[in-house]
Amino acid sequence: NAGVMQNPRHLVRRRGQEARLRCSPMKGHSHVYWYRQLPEEGLKFMVYLQKENIIDESGMPKERFSAEFPKEGPSILRIQQVVRGDSAAYFCASSPRLLAGFYNEQFFGPGTRLTVL
Amino acid sequence: EDKVVQSPLSLVVHEGDTVTLNCSYEVTNFRSLLWYKQEKKAPTFLFMLTSSGIEKKSGRLSSILDKKELSSILNITATQTGDSAIYLCAAVGGATNKLIFGTGTLLAVQP
């Protein structure tokens, strides 16, 4: 059973370009979380998605960032018109179906390191 | 605003030393506290703590949660150079089970 997969592992963009980060959850997992780790900082929650639904986007910047998790295919985190401050490691984590009142372990992917020149 | 604070920010020890890493949290609808180890890649899961006062152990690592003090510690005994990493503490909060991370403690174990 493959783990959480993210691609690309490294992405270089120039200011103003778009960045698309992909996350394929573990088989059987229908919940995806995206986290961002800025240099010298801890991970910060961005967004939580289930298939075709955004459940919690309280950590997403209001502009230029969007996320989706379509019925088929990976979850996509999209950053439009990137700026230098977007340079960070972006991790996604997946978990199985949420059981009310319980914490379902989140399994992390290897991350995408985005560098904005 | 939910927050998790870790201390110290960094620590340098010699092989064989024992270290204690601290984590405190203020999180609404707190459910659990997790510890992760990160070595230049994805965080790897160490412990999940839900009940207060019950120590969890894995080899030379152990951890305990104190819900009264809203804190947790991670102990590593007989440290080895392979323990060098960033140790992240995260609290699980809210209905959506998002993880609220601290900034981490950078541990460097010197031979």
CSV table of C-alpha atoms in Angstrom, one decimal:
chain,number,residue,atom,x,y,z
A,1,ASN,CA,0.0,0.0,0.0
A,2,ALA,CA,1.7,3.1,-1.2
A,3,GLY,CA,1.9,6.0,1.2
A,4,VAL,CA,0.8,9.6,0.5
A,5,MET,CA,2.3,10.8,-2.7
A,6,GLN,CA,3.1,14.4,-3.6
A,7,ASN,CA,4.5,15.8,-6.8
A,8,PRO,CA,6.5,17.5,-7.8
A,9,ARG,CA,9.0,17.1,-4.9
A,10,HIS,CA,10.7,20.3,-5.9
A,11,LEU,CA,9.2,23.2,-7.9
A,12,VAL,CA,10.8,26.4,-9.0
A,13,ARG,CA,8.7,29.3,-10.2
A,14,ARG,CA,9.4,32.9,-11.1
A,15,ARG,CA,7.4,35.6,-9.4
A,16,GLY,CA,4.0,36.0,-11.1
A,17,GLN,CA,3.8,32.4,-12.3
A,18,GLU,CA,1.3,29.7,-11.1
A,19,ALA,CA,2.3,26.8,-8.9
A,20,ARG,CA,0.3,23.5,-8.9
A,21,LEU,CA,1.0,21.0,-6.2
A,22,ARG,CA,-0.5,17.6,-6.2
A,23,CYS,CA,-1.3,15.1,-3.5
A,24,SER,CA,-2.5,11.6,-3.9
A,25,PRO,CA,-3.8,10.2,-0.6
A,26,MET,CA,-3.3,6.7,0.7
A,27,LYS,CA,-5.6,4.2,-0.8
A,28,GLY,CA,-8.9,4.2,1.0
A,29,HIS,CA,-8.4,7.7,2.5
A,30,SER,CA,-10.9,10.3,1.6
A,31,HIS,CA,-9.7,13.2,3.8
A,32,VAL,CA,-6.8,15.4,2.8
A,33,TYR,CA,-5.1,18.2,4.8
A,34,TRP,CA,-2.6,20.7,3.4
A,35,TYR,CA,0.0,22.3,5.6
A,36,ARG,CA,2.7,24.9,4.9
A,37,GLN,CA,6.1,25.0,6.5
A,38,LEU,CA,7.9,28.3,6.1
A,39,PRO,CA,11.7,28.4,6.6
A,40,GLU,CA,12.5,28.1,10.3
A,41,GLU,CA,8.9,27.7,11.3
A,42,GLY,CA,6.6,24.9,12.2
A,43,LEU,CA,3.8,23.5,10.0
A,44,LYS,CA,0.7,25.6,9.6
A,45,PHE,CA,-2.7,24.2,8.7
A,46,MET,CA,-4.1,25.6,5.5
A,47,VAL,CA,-7.1,23.6,4.3
A,48,TYR,CA,-9.0,20.4,4.9
A,49,LEU,CA,-10.9,18.7,2.1
A,50,GLN,CA,-13.0,15.7,1.5
A,51,LYS,CA,-13.8,14.4,-2.0
A,52,GLU,CA,-15.4,17.3,-3.8
A,53,ASN,CA,-15.8,19.4,-0.7
A,54,ILE,CA,-13.8,22.0,1.2
A,55,ILE,CA,-14.5,21.4,4.9
A,56,ASP,CA,-12.2,23.9,6.6
A,57,GLU,CA,-10.2,26.6,4.8
A,58,SER,CA,-9.5,28.7,7.8
A,59,GLY,CA,-5.7,28.6,7.2
A,60,MET,CA,-5.7,29.5,3.6
A,61,PRO,CA,-4.6,33.0,2.5
A,62,LYS,CA,-7.6,34.9,1.2
A,63,GLU,CA,-6.1,35.6,-2.2
A,64,ARG,CA,-4.2,33.6,-4.8
A,65,PHE,CA,-4.5,30.3,-3.0
A,66,SER,CA,-7.1,27.6,-3.8
A,67,ALA,CA,-7.5,23.9,-3.3
A,68,GLU,CA,-9.6,21.1,-4.6
A,69,PHE,CA,-10.1,17.4,-4.2
A,70,PRO,CA,-12.1,16.1,-7.2
A,71,LYS,CA,-14.0,12.9,-7.3
A,72,GLU,CA,-11.3,11.4,-9.4
A,73,GLY,CA,-7.6,12.3,-9.2
A,74,PRO,CA,-5.3,13.9,-6.7
A,75,SER,CA,-5.9,16.9,-4.5
A,76,ILE,CA,-4.5,20.1,-6.0
A,77,LEU,CA,-3.2,23.1,-4.2
A,78,ARG,CA,-3.0,26.0,-6.6
A,79,ILE,CA,-1.1,29.2,-6.0
A,80,GLN,CA,-1.6,32.0,-8.5
A,81,GLN,CA,0.9,34.8,-9.2
A,82,VAL,CA,3.4,33.4,-6.8
A,83,VAL,CA,5.6,35.8,-4.7
A,84,ARG,CA,8.9,35.2,-2.9
A,85,GLY,CA,7.0,34.8,0.4
A,86,ASP,CA,5.3,31.7,-0.9
A,87,SER,CA,8.6,29.8,-0.9
A,88,ALA,CA,8.1,27.0,1.6
A,89,ALA,CA,7.6,23.3,2.0
A,90,TYR,CA,4.0,22.2,1.4
A,91,PHE,CA,2.9,19.0,3.0
A,92,CYS,CA,-0.3,17.1,2.5
A,93,ALA,CA,-1.6,14.5,4.9
A,94,SER,CA,-4.4,12.0,4.4
A,95,SER,CA,-6.6,10.2,6.9
A,96,PRO,CA,-9.4,7.6,6.6
A,97,ARG,CA,-13.0,8.4,7.2
A,98,LEU,CA,-13.5,10.7,10.1
A,99,LEU,CA,-15.1,9.1,13.1
A,100,ALA,CA,-17.0,11.6,15.2
A,101,GLY,CA,-15.3,12.2,18.5
A,102,PHE,CA,-12.1,10.4,17.5
A,103,TYR,CA,-8.8,11.5,16.0
A,104,ASN,CA,-7.9,9.7,12.9
A,105,GLU,CA,-4.2,9.6,12.3
A,106,GLN,CA,-2.9,11.8,9.5
A,107,PHE,CA,-0.2,10.3,7.3
A,108,PHE,CA,2.1,12.8,5.8
A,109,GLY,CA,3.5,12.9,2.3
A,110,PRO,CA,7.1,13.8,1.5
A,111,GLY,CA,6.2,17.4,0.7
A,112,THR,CA,6.7,19.8,-2.2
A,113,ARG,CA,9.5,22.3,-1.8
A,114,LEU,CA,8.4,25.5,-3.7
A,115,THR,CA,11.1,28.0,-4.5
A,116,VAL,CA,10.0,31.4,-6.0
A,117,LEU,CA,12.8,33.3,-7.7
B,1,GLU,CA,-6.5,32.0,18.7
B,2,ASP,CA,-5.2,28.4,19.1
B,3,LYS,CA,-1.5,28.1,19.7
B,4,VAL,CA,1.1,25.5,20.6
B,5,VAL,CA,4.4,26.6,22.1
B,6,GLN,CA,7.5,24.5,22.3
B,7,SER,CA,10.7,25.0,24.3
B,8,PRO,CA,13.6,25.1,24.0
B,9,LEU,CA,13.8,26.3,20.4
B,10,SER,CA,17.1,24.5,20.0
B,11,LEU,CA,19.2,22.2,22.1
B,12,VAL,CA,22.7,20.8,21.7
B,13,VAL,CA,23.7,17.7,23.7
B,14,HIS,CA,26.3,15.0,23.6
B,15,GLU,CA,25.6,11.3,22.9
B,16,GLY,CA,24.4,9.6,26.0
B,17,ASP,CA,22.7,12.6,27.5
B,18,THR,CA,19.0,12.7,28.4
B,19,VAL,CA,16.8,15.5,27.0
B,20,THR,CA,13.4,16.8,27.9
B,21,LEU,CA,11.4,18.7,25.3
B,22,ASN,CA,8.4,20.8,26.4
B,23,CYS,CA,5.1,21.6,24.7
B,24,SER,CA,2.3,23.7,25.9
B,25,TYR,CA,-1.0,24.3,24.2
B,26,GLU,CA,-4.1,26.5,24.2
B,27,VAL,CA,-6.5,24.9,21.8
B,28,THR,CA,-10.3,25.0,21.7
B,29,ASN,CA,-12.0,21.6,21.6
B,30,PHE,CA,-8.7,19.9,22.4
B,31,ARG,CA,-8.7,16.2,21.5
B,32,SER,CA,-5.2,14.9,21.5
B,33,LEU,CA,-1.6,15.9,21.4
B,34,LEU,CA,0.9,14.4,19.0
B,35,TRP,CA,4.7,14.3,18.7
B,36,TYR,CA,6.5,14.0,15.4
B,37,LYS,CA,10.2,13.8,14.4
B,38,GLN,CA,11.2,15.6,11.2
B,39,GLU,CA,14.5,15.1,9.5
B,40,LYS,CA,14.5,17.3,6.3
B,41,LYS,CA,11.5,15.5,5.0
B,42,ALA,CA,7.9,14.6,6.1
B,43,PRO,CA,7.2,14.5,9.8
B,44,THR,CA,7.2,10.9,11.1
B,45,PHE,CA,4.7,10.0,13.8
B,46,LEU,CA,6.0,9.3,17.3
B,47,PHE,CA,3.2,9.4,19.9
B,48,MET,CA,-0.4,10.3,20.3
B,49,LEU,CA,-1.5,11.3,23.8
B,50,THR,CA,-5.1,11.6,24.7
B,51,SER,CA,-5.3,10.8,28.4
B,52,SER,CA,-3.6,12.8,31.1
B,53,GLY,CA,-0.9,11.1,33.2
B,54,ILE,CA,-0.4,8.0,31.1
B,55,GLU,CA,3.1,7.7,29.9
B,56,LYS,CA,3.7,6.3,26.4
B,57,LYS,CA,7.1,4.7,25.6
B,58,SER,CA,8.9,3.6,22.5
B,59,GLY,CA,12.4,2.5,23.1
B,60,ARG,CA,14.4,5.4,24.5
B,61,LEU,CA,11.6,7.8,23.8
B,62,SER,CA,8.7,8.5,26.2
B,63,SER,CA,6.0,11.1,26.5
B,64,ILE,CA,3.3,12.2,28.9
B,65,LEU,CA,0.4,14.6,28.8
B,66,ASP,CA,-0.8,16.9,31.6
B,67,LYS,CA,-4.2,18.2,30.8
B,68,LYS,CA,-4.4,20.3,34.0
B,69,GLU,CA,-1.2,22.2,33.0
B,70,LEU,CA,-2.1,22.0,29.2
B,71,SER,CA,1.3,20.6,28.5
B,72,SER,CA,3.3,17.6,27.4
B,73,ILE,CA,6.9,16.5,27.6
B,74,LEU,CA,9.0,14.3,25.4
B,75,ASN,CA,11.9,12.5,27.0
B,76,ILE,CA,14.8,10.9,25.1
B,77,THR,CA,17.3,8.9,27.1
B,78,ALA,CA,20.8,7.9,26.1
B,79,THR,CA,20.7,10.1,23.0
B,80,GLN,CA,22.3,9.1,19.8
B,81,THR,CA,23.4,11.2,16.8
B,82,GLY,CA,20.5,9.6,14.9
B,83,ASP,CA,18.2,11.5,17.3
B,84,SER,CA,19.2,14.8,15.7
B,85,ALA,CA,16.1,16.3,14.2
B,86,ILE,CA,13.4,18.8,14.7
B,87,TYR,CA,10.8,17.5,17.1
B,88,LEU,CA,7.3,18.8,16.5
B,89,CYS,CA,4.4,18.9,18.9
B,90,ALA,CA,0.9,19.2,17.5
B,91,ALA,CA,-2.5,19.6,19.2
B,92,VAL,CA,-5.6,18.2,17.5
B,93,GLY,CA,-8.5,20.6,17.8
B,94,GLY,CA,-11.9,21.3,16.5
B,95,ALA,CA,-14.4,19.2,14.7
B,96,THR,CA,-12.2,18.9,11.7
B,97,ASN,CA,-9.2,17.3,13.5
B,98,LYS,CA,-6.8,19.8,12.0
B,99,LEU,CA,-3.3,19.8,13.6
B,100,ILE,CA,-2.0,22.9,15.3
B,101,PHE,CA,1.8,22.7,15.3
B,102,GLY,CA,4.4,24.3,17.5
B,103,THR,CA,7.5,25.7,15.9
B,104,GLY,CA,9.5,22.7,16.9
B,105,THR,CA,12.6,22.0,18.9
B,106,LEU,CA,15.8,21.5,16.9
B,107,LEU,CA,17.9,18.9,18.7
B,108,ALA,CA,21.5,18.3,17.8
B,109,VAL,CA,23.3,15.4,19.3
B,110,GLN,CA,27.0,15.6,19.0
B,111,PRO,CA,29.3,12.5,19.1
